CSV table of C-alpha atoms and ligand atoms in Angstrom, one decimal:
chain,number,residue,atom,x,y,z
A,1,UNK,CA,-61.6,-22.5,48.1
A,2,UNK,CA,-59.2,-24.9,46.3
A,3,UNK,CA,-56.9,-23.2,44.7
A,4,UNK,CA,-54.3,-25.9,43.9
A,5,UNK,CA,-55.3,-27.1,40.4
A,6,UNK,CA,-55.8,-23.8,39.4
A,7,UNK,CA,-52.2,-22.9,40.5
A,8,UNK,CA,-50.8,-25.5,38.7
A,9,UNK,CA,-52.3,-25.3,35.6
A,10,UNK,CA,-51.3,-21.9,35.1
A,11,UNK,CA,-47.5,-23.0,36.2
A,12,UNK,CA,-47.8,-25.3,33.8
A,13,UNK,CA,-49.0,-23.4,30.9
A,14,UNK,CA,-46.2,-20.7,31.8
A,15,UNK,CA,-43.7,-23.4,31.7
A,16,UNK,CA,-45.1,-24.5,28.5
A,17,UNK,CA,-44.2,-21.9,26.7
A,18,UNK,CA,-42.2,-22.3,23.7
A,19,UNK,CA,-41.8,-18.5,22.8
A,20,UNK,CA,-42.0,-14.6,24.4
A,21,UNK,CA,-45.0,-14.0,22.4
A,22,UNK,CA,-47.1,-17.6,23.6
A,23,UNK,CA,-45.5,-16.6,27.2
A,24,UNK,CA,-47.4,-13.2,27.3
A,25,UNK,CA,-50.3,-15.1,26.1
A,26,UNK,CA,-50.2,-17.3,28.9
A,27,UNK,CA,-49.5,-14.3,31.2
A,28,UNK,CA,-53.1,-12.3,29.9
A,29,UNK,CA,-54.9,-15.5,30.3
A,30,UNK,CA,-53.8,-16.0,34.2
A,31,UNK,CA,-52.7,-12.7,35.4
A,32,UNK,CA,-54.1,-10.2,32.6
A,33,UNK,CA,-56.9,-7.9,33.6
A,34,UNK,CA,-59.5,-10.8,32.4
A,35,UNK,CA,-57.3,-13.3,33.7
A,36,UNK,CA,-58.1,-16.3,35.7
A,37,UNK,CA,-56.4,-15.4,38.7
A,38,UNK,CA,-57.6,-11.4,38.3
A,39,UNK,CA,-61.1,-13.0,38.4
A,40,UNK,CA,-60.3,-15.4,41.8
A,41,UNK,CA,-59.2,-12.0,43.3
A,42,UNK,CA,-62.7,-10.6,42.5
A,43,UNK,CA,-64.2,-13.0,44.2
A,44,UNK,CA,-62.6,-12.6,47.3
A,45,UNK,CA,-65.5,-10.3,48.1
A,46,UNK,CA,-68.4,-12.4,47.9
A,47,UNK,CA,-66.8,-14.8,50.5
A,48,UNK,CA,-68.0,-14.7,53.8
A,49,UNK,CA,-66.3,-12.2,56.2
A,50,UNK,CA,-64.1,-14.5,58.2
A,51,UNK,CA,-62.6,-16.6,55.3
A,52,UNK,CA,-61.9,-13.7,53.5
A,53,UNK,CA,-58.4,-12.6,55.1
A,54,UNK,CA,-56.9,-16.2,54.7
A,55,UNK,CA,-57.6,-16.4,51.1
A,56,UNK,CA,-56.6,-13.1,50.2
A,57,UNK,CA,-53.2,-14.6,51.8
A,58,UNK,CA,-53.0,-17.9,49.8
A,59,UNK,CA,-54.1,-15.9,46.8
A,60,UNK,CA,-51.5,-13.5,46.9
A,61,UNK,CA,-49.1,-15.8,47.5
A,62,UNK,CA,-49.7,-18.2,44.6
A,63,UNK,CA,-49.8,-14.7,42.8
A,64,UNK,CA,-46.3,-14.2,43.6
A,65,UNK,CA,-45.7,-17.5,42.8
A,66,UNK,CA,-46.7,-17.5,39.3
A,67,UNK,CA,-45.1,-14.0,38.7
A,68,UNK,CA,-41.5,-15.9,39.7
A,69,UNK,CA,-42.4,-18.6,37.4
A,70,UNK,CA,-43.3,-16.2,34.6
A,71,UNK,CA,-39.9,-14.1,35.2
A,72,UNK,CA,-38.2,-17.5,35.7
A,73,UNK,CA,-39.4,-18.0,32.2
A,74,UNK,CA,-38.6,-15.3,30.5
A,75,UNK,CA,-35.3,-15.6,31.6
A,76,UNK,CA,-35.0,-19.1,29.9
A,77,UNK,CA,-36.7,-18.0,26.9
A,78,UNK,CA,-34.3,-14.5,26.3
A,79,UNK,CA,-31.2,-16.8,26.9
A,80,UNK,CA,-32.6,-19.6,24.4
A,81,UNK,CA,-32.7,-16.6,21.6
A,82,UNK,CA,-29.8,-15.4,22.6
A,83,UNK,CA,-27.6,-18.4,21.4
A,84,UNK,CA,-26.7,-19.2,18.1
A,85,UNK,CA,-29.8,-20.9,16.4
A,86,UNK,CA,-27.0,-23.8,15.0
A,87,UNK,CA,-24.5,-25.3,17.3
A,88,UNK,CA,-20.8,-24.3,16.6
A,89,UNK,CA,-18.4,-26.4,15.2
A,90,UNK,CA,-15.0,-25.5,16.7
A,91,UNK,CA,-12.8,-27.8,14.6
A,92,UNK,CA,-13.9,-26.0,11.1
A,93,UNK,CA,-11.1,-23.8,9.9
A,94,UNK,CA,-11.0,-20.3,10.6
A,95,UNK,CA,-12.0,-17.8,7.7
A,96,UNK,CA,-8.8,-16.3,6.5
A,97,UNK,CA,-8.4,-12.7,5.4
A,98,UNK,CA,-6.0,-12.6,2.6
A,99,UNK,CA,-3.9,-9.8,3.0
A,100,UNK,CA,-2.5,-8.0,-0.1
A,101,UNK,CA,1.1,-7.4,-0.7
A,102,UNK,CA,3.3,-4.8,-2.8
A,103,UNK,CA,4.1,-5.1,-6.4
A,104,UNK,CA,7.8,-6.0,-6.0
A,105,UNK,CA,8.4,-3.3,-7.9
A,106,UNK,CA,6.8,-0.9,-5.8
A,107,UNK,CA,9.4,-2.8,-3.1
A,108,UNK,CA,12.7,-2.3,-4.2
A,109,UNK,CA,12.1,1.7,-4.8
A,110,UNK,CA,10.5,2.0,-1.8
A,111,UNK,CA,13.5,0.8,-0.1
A,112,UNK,CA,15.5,2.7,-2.6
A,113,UNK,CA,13.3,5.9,-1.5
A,114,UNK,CA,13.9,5.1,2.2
A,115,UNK,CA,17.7,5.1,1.8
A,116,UNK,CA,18.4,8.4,0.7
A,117,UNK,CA,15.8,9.5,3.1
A,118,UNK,CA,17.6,8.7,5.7
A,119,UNK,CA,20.8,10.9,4.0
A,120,UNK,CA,18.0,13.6,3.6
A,121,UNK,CA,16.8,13.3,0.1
A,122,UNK,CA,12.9,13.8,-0.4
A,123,UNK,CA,10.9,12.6,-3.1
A,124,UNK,CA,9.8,15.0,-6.3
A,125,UNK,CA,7.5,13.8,-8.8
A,126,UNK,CA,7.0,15.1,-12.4
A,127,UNK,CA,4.5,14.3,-15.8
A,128,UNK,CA,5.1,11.6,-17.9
A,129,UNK,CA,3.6,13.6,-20.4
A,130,UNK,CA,6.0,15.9,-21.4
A,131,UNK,CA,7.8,18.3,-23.6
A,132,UNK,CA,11.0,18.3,-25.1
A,133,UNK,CA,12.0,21.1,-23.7
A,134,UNK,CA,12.1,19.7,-20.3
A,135,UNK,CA,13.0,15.9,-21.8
A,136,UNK,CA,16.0,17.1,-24.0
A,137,UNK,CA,16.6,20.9,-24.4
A,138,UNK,CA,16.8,21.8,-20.7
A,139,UNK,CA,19.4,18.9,-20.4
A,140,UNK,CA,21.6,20.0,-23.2
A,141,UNK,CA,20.0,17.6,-25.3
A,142,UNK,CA,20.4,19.3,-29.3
A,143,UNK,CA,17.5,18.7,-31.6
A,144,UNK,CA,19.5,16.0,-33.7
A,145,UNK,CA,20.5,13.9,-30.6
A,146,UNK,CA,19.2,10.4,-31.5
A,147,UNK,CA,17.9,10.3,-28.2
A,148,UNK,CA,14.7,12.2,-29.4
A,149,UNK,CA,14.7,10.2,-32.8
A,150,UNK,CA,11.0,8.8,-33.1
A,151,UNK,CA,12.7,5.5,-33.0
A,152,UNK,CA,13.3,5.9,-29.4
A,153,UNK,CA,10.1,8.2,-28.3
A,154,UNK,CA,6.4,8.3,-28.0
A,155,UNK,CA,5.1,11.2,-29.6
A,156,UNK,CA,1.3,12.2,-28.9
A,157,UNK,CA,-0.4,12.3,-32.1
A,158,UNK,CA,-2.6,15.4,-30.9
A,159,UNK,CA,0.4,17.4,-30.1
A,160,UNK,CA,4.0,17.2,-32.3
A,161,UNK,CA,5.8,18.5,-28.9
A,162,UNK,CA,4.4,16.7,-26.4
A,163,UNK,CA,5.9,13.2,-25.5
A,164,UNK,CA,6.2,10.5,-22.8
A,165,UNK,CA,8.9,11.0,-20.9
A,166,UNK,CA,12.4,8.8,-22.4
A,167,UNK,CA,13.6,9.6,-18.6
A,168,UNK,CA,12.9,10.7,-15.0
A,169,UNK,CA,15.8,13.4,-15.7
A,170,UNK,CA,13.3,15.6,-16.9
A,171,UNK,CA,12.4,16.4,-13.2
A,172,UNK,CA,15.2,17.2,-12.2
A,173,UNK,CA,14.6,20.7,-14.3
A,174,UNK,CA,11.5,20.9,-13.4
A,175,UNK,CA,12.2,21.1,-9.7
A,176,UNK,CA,15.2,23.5,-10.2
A,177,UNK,CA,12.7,25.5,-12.2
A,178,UNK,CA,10.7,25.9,-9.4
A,179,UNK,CA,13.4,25.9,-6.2
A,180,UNK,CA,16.5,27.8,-5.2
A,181,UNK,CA,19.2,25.6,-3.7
A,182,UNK,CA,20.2,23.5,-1.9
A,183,UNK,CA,18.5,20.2,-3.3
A,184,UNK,CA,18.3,17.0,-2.5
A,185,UNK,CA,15.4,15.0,-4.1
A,186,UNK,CA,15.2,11.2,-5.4
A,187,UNK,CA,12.6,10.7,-8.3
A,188,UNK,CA,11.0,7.7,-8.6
A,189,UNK,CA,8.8,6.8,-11.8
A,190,UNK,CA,7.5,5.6,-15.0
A,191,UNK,CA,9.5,6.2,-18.4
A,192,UNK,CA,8.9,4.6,-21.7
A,193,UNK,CA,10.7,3.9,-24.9
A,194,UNK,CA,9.9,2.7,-28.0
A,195,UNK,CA,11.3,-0.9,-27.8
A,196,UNK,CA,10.5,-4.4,-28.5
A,197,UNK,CA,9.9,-6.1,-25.5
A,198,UNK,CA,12.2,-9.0,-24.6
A,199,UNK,CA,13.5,-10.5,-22.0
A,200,UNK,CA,15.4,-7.2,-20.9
A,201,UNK,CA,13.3,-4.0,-22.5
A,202,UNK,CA,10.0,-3.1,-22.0
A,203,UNK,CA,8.8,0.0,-23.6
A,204,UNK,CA,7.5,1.0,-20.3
A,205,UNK,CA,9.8,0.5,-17.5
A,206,UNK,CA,10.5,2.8,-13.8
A,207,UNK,CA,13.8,4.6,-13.1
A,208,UNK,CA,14.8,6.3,-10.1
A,209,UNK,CA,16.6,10.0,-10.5
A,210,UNK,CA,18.2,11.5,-7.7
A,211,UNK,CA,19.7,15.1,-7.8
A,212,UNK,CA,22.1,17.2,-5.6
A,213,UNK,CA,22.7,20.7,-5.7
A,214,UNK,CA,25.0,22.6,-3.8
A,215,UNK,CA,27.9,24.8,-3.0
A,216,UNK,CA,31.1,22.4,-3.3
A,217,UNK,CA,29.5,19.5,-4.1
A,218,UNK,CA,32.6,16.8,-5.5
A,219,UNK,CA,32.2,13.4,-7.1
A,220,UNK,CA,33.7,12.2,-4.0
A,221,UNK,CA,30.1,13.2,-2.3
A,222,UNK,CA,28.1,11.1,-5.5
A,223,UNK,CA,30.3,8.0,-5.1
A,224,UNK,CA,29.9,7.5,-1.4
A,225,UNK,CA,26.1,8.4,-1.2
A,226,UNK,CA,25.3,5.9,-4.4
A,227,UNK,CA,27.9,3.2,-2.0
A,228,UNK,CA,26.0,3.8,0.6
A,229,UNK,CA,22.3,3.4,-0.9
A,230,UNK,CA,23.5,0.3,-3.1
A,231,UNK,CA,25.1,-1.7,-0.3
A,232,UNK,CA,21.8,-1.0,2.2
A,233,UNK,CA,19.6,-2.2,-1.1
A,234,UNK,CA,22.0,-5.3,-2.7
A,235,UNK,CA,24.1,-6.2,0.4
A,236,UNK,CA,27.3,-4.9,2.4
A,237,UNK,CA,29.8,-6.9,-0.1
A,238,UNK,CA,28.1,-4.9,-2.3
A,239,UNK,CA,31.3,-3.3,-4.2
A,240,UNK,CA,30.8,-0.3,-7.0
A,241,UNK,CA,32.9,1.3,-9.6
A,242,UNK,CA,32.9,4.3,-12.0
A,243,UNK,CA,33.5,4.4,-15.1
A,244,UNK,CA,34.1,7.6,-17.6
A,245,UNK,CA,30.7,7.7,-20.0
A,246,UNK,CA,29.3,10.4,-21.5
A,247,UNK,CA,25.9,12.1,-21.2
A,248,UNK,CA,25.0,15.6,-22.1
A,249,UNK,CA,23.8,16.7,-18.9
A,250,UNK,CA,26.6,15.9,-17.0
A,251,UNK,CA,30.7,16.8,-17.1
A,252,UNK,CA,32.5,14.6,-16.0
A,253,UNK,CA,30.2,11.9,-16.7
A,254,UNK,CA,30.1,8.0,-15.5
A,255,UNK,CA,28.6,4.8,-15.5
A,256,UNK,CA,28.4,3.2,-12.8
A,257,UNK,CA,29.3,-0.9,-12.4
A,258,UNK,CA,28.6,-2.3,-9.3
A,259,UNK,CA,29.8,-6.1,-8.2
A,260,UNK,CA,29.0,-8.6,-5.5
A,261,UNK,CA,28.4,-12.1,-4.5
A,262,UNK,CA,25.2,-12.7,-7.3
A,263,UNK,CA,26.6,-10.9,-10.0
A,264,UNK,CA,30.0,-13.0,-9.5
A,265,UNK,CA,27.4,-16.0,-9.5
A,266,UNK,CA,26.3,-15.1,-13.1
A,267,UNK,CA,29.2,-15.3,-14.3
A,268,UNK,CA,30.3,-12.0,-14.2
A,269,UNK,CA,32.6,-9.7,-12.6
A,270,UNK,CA,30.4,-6.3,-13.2
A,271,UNK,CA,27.5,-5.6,-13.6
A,272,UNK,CA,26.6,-1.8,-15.1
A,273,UNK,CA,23.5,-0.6,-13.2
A,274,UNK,CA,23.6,3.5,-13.4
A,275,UNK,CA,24.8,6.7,-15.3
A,276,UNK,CA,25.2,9.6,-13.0
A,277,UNK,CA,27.9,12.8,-13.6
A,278,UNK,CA,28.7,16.3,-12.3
A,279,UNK,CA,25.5,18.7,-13.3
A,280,UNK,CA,26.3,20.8,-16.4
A,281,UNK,CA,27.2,24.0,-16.5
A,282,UNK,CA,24.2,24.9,-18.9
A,283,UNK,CA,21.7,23.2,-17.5
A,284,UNK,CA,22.1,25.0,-14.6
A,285,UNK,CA,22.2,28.2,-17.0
A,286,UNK,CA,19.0,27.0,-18.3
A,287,UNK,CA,17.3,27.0,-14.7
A,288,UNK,CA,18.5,30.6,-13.8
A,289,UNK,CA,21.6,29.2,-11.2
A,290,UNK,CA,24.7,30.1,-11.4
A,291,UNK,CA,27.1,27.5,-12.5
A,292,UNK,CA,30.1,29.5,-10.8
A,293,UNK,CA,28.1,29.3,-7.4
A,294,UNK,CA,26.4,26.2,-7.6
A,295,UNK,CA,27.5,21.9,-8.3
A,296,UNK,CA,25.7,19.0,-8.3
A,297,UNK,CA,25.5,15.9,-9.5
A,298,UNK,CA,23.2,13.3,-10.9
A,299,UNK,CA,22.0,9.8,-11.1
A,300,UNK,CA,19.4,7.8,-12.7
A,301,UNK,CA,18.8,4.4,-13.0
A,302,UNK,CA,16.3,1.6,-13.9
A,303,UNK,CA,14.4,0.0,-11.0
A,304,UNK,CA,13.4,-3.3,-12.8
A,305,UNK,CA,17.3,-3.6,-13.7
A,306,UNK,CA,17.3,-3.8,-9.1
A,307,UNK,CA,14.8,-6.0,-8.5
A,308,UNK,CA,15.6,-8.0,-11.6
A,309,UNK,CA,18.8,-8.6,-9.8
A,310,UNK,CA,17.6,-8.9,-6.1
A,311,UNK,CA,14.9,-11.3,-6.6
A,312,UNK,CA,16.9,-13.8,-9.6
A,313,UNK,CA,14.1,-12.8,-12.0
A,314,UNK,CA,15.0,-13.2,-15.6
A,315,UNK,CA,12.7,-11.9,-17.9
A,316,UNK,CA,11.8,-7.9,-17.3
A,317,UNK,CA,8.1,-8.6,-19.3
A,318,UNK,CA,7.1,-10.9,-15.7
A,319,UNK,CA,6.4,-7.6,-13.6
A,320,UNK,CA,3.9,-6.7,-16.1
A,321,UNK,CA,1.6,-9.6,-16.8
A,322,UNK,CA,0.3,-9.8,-13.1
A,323,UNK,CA,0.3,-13.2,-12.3
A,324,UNK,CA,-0.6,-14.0,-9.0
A,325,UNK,CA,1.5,-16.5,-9.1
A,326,UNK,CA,4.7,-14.7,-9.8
A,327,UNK,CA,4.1,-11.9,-7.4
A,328,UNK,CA,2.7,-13.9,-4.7
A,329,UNK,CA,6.6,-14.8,-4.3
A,330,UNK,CA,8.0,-11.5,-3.2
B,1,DAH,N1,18.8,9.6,-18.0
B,1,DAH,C1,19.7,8.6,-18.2
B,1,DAH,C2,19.1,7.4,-18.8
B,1,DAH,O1,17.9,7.3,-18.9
B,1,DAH,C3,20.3,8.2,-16.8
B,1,DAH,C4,21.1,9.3,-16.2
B,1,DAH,C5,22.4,9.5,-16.6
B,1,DAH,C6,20.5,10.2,-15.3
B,1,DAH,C7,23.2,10.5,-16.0
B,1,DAH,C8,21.3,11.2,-14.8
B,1,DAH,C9,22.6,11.3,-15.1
B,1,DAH,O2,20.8,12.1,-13.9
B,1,DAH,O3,23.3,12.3,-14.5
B,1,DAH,O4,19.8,6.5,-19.2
C-alpha cells in the first residue's frame, strides 16, 4: 500500500488553507468520519493478515503526522487573525486628548477659597433669588437707601419682593439665621446689578463674602487675615491699607486699598479692591445674637476686580463671551 501521495496531498491541502473555516474543511475531508484517511483505516481489515500490523503502523503514523500539520496550522492561522488587518504606522502622530481647564474665574476664587481654608474658614452658599429682607433690611439697609433703587436692582416681575441678589452679604444673615457662633465662612458667588456693561461693570459679576463671628474679635484680627489671603493670592510685596468708608452693616467701616508691584506699573499707587467693617450692632439684633456678647467683622469683594488684576485683562465683558481663545490663556 502506497501511502505517500495520499500523505501529501492532504499536507498540502491543510497547508493550503487560507482560513479556520477552509482548514476544518480540509480536516473533514482527510481525517473526518468520511474522510480519506478514516477510510484507509477501514481498509486495514481486508489486507492479508501479515501485512496488516505494519500498515496499521505507517498509517498511524502519517495520522499523527497530519494531526501536527493541522495544529501547526491552526496556530498560523489564529496568530494571522490576531494582528491588525493594516500594518501600523508608527511615525503618525499620537491622538491627543484635549484636556479642559477652569474658567479663570472659577481660578482665582478657588484659590481665594483655599486661603482662608487654610485659616479655618468654610464655604456657605446662599440664593441669588432673594428677598429684601435678607438683601437690605437684615443689613440695616432702610427702605429709601438707593441701594435698593430699581436703578440698581433686578426685581422679578412675578413677585414685587423677590430680587437678585445686589450682594453676597445677604448670606451672611442667612447663615447666622441658621447657626450659633463662632463663624467663620467665605462666600463665593454670583451677584448682579443693573448696569451698562463696559469695560469695568457687568450687570452680572461674582463677589467673595467672608464673615467672622466671635467673642473679642478686633479689626486688628480683619486686617491681618485679609494681609494674609491677599499677599498668598497677588504676591508677598503685596502691601494693603484701610481706609474709613461707610456701609450700613458695618461700624467702623473701611475700604480697603491694596498696592504692589503691578498696580505701581499702572500707574498708580492704590488700587481699592474691598469694603469690609466691624459687624453691626443690629444686624446682629436682627439674627437673635447678642451684640454685647458677640463681634465680627466683614468683607466682600468682587472676584473679576482679582483676576482682572492678576492676569492684565482689561475689559471685565471678556470672561463672559467664552472665547476659546481668551481662556485657553489662563
Ligand atoms: N456688600 C458690599 C458691596 O457689594 C461689600 C461689603 C462691604 C461687604 C462691607 C461686607 C462689608 O461684608 O462688611 O459693595
Amino acid at each position: 500500500m502506497n501511502i505517500e501521495p495520499l500523505k501529501q496531498a492532504a499536507l498540502a491541502d491543510l497547508k493550503a488553507a487560507a482560513d479556520p473555516a477552509s482548514l476544518e474543511q480540509a480536516k473533514g475531508a482527510w481525517l473526518g468520519p468520511n474522510g480519506k484517511f478514516t477510510a484507509l483505516m477501514r481498509q486495514l481489515g481486508a489486507l492479508p493478515k501479515e501485512e496488516r500490523p505494519a500498515a496499521g503502523k505507517l498509517i498511524n503514523q502519517v495520522k499523527g503526522e497530519l494531526e501536527s500539520a493541522l495544529a501547526q496550522r491552526r496556530g498560523e492561522l489564529e496568530l494571522k487573525s490576531a494582528l491588525p488587518k493594516e500594518a501600523t504606522d508608527f511615525t503618525l502622530p499620537g491622538r491627543r486628548r484635549t484636556s479642559g481647564k477652569l474658567h479663570p474665574l472659577t481660578q482665582v476664587t478657588e484659590d481665594i477659597v483655599r486661603s482662608f481654608r487654610k485659616l479655618g474658614f468654610a464655604a456657605a452658599d446662599g440664593p441669588e433669588i432673594e428677598d429684601e429682607y435678607h438683601c437690605f433690611d437684615a443689613l440695616n439697609t432702610p427702605a429709601d437707601h438707593p441701594a435698593r433703587d430699581a436703578q440698581d436692582t433686578f426685581y422679578l416681575d412675578s413677585n414685587e419682593k423677590a430680587l437678585l441678589r445686589t450682594h453676597t452679604s445677604s448670606v451672611q444673615i442667612r447663615v447666622m439665621e441658621k447657626q450659633r457662633p463662632p463663624i467663620r465662612i467665605i462666600v463665593p458667588g454670583r451677584v448682579y446689578r443693573r448696569d451698562n456693561p463696559d469695560a469695568t461693570h457687568n450687570p452680572t459679576f461674582h463677589q467673595i463674602e467672608g464673615l467672622y463671628v466671635d467673642r473679642g474679635v478686633t479689626v486688628g484680627d480683619l486686617k491681618g487675615t485679609v494681609e494674609f489671603v491677599f499677599k498668598e493670592l497677588l504676591g508677598s510685596e503685596t502691601k494693603i491699607r484701610f481706609r474709613p468708608h461707610y456701609f450700613s452693616y458695618t461700624e467702623p467701616s473701611f475700604e480697603i486699598d491694596f498696592s504692589s508691584p503691578m498696580v505701581r506699573k499702572m500707574g498708580k499707587e492704590w488700587l481699592e479692591i474691598a469694603g469690609c467693617g466691624m459687624v453691626h450692632p443690629v444686624v446682629f439684633e436682627k439674627v437673635g445674637y447678642d451684640p454685647e456678647e458677640w463681634t465680627g467683622w466683614a468683607f466682600g469683594f468682587g472676584i473679576e476686580r482679582i483676576a482682572m488684576i492678576r492676569y492684565n485683562i482689561n475689559d471685565i465683558r471678556l470672561f463672559y463671551e467664552n472665547d476659546a481663545r481668551f481662556l485657553r490663556q489662563f
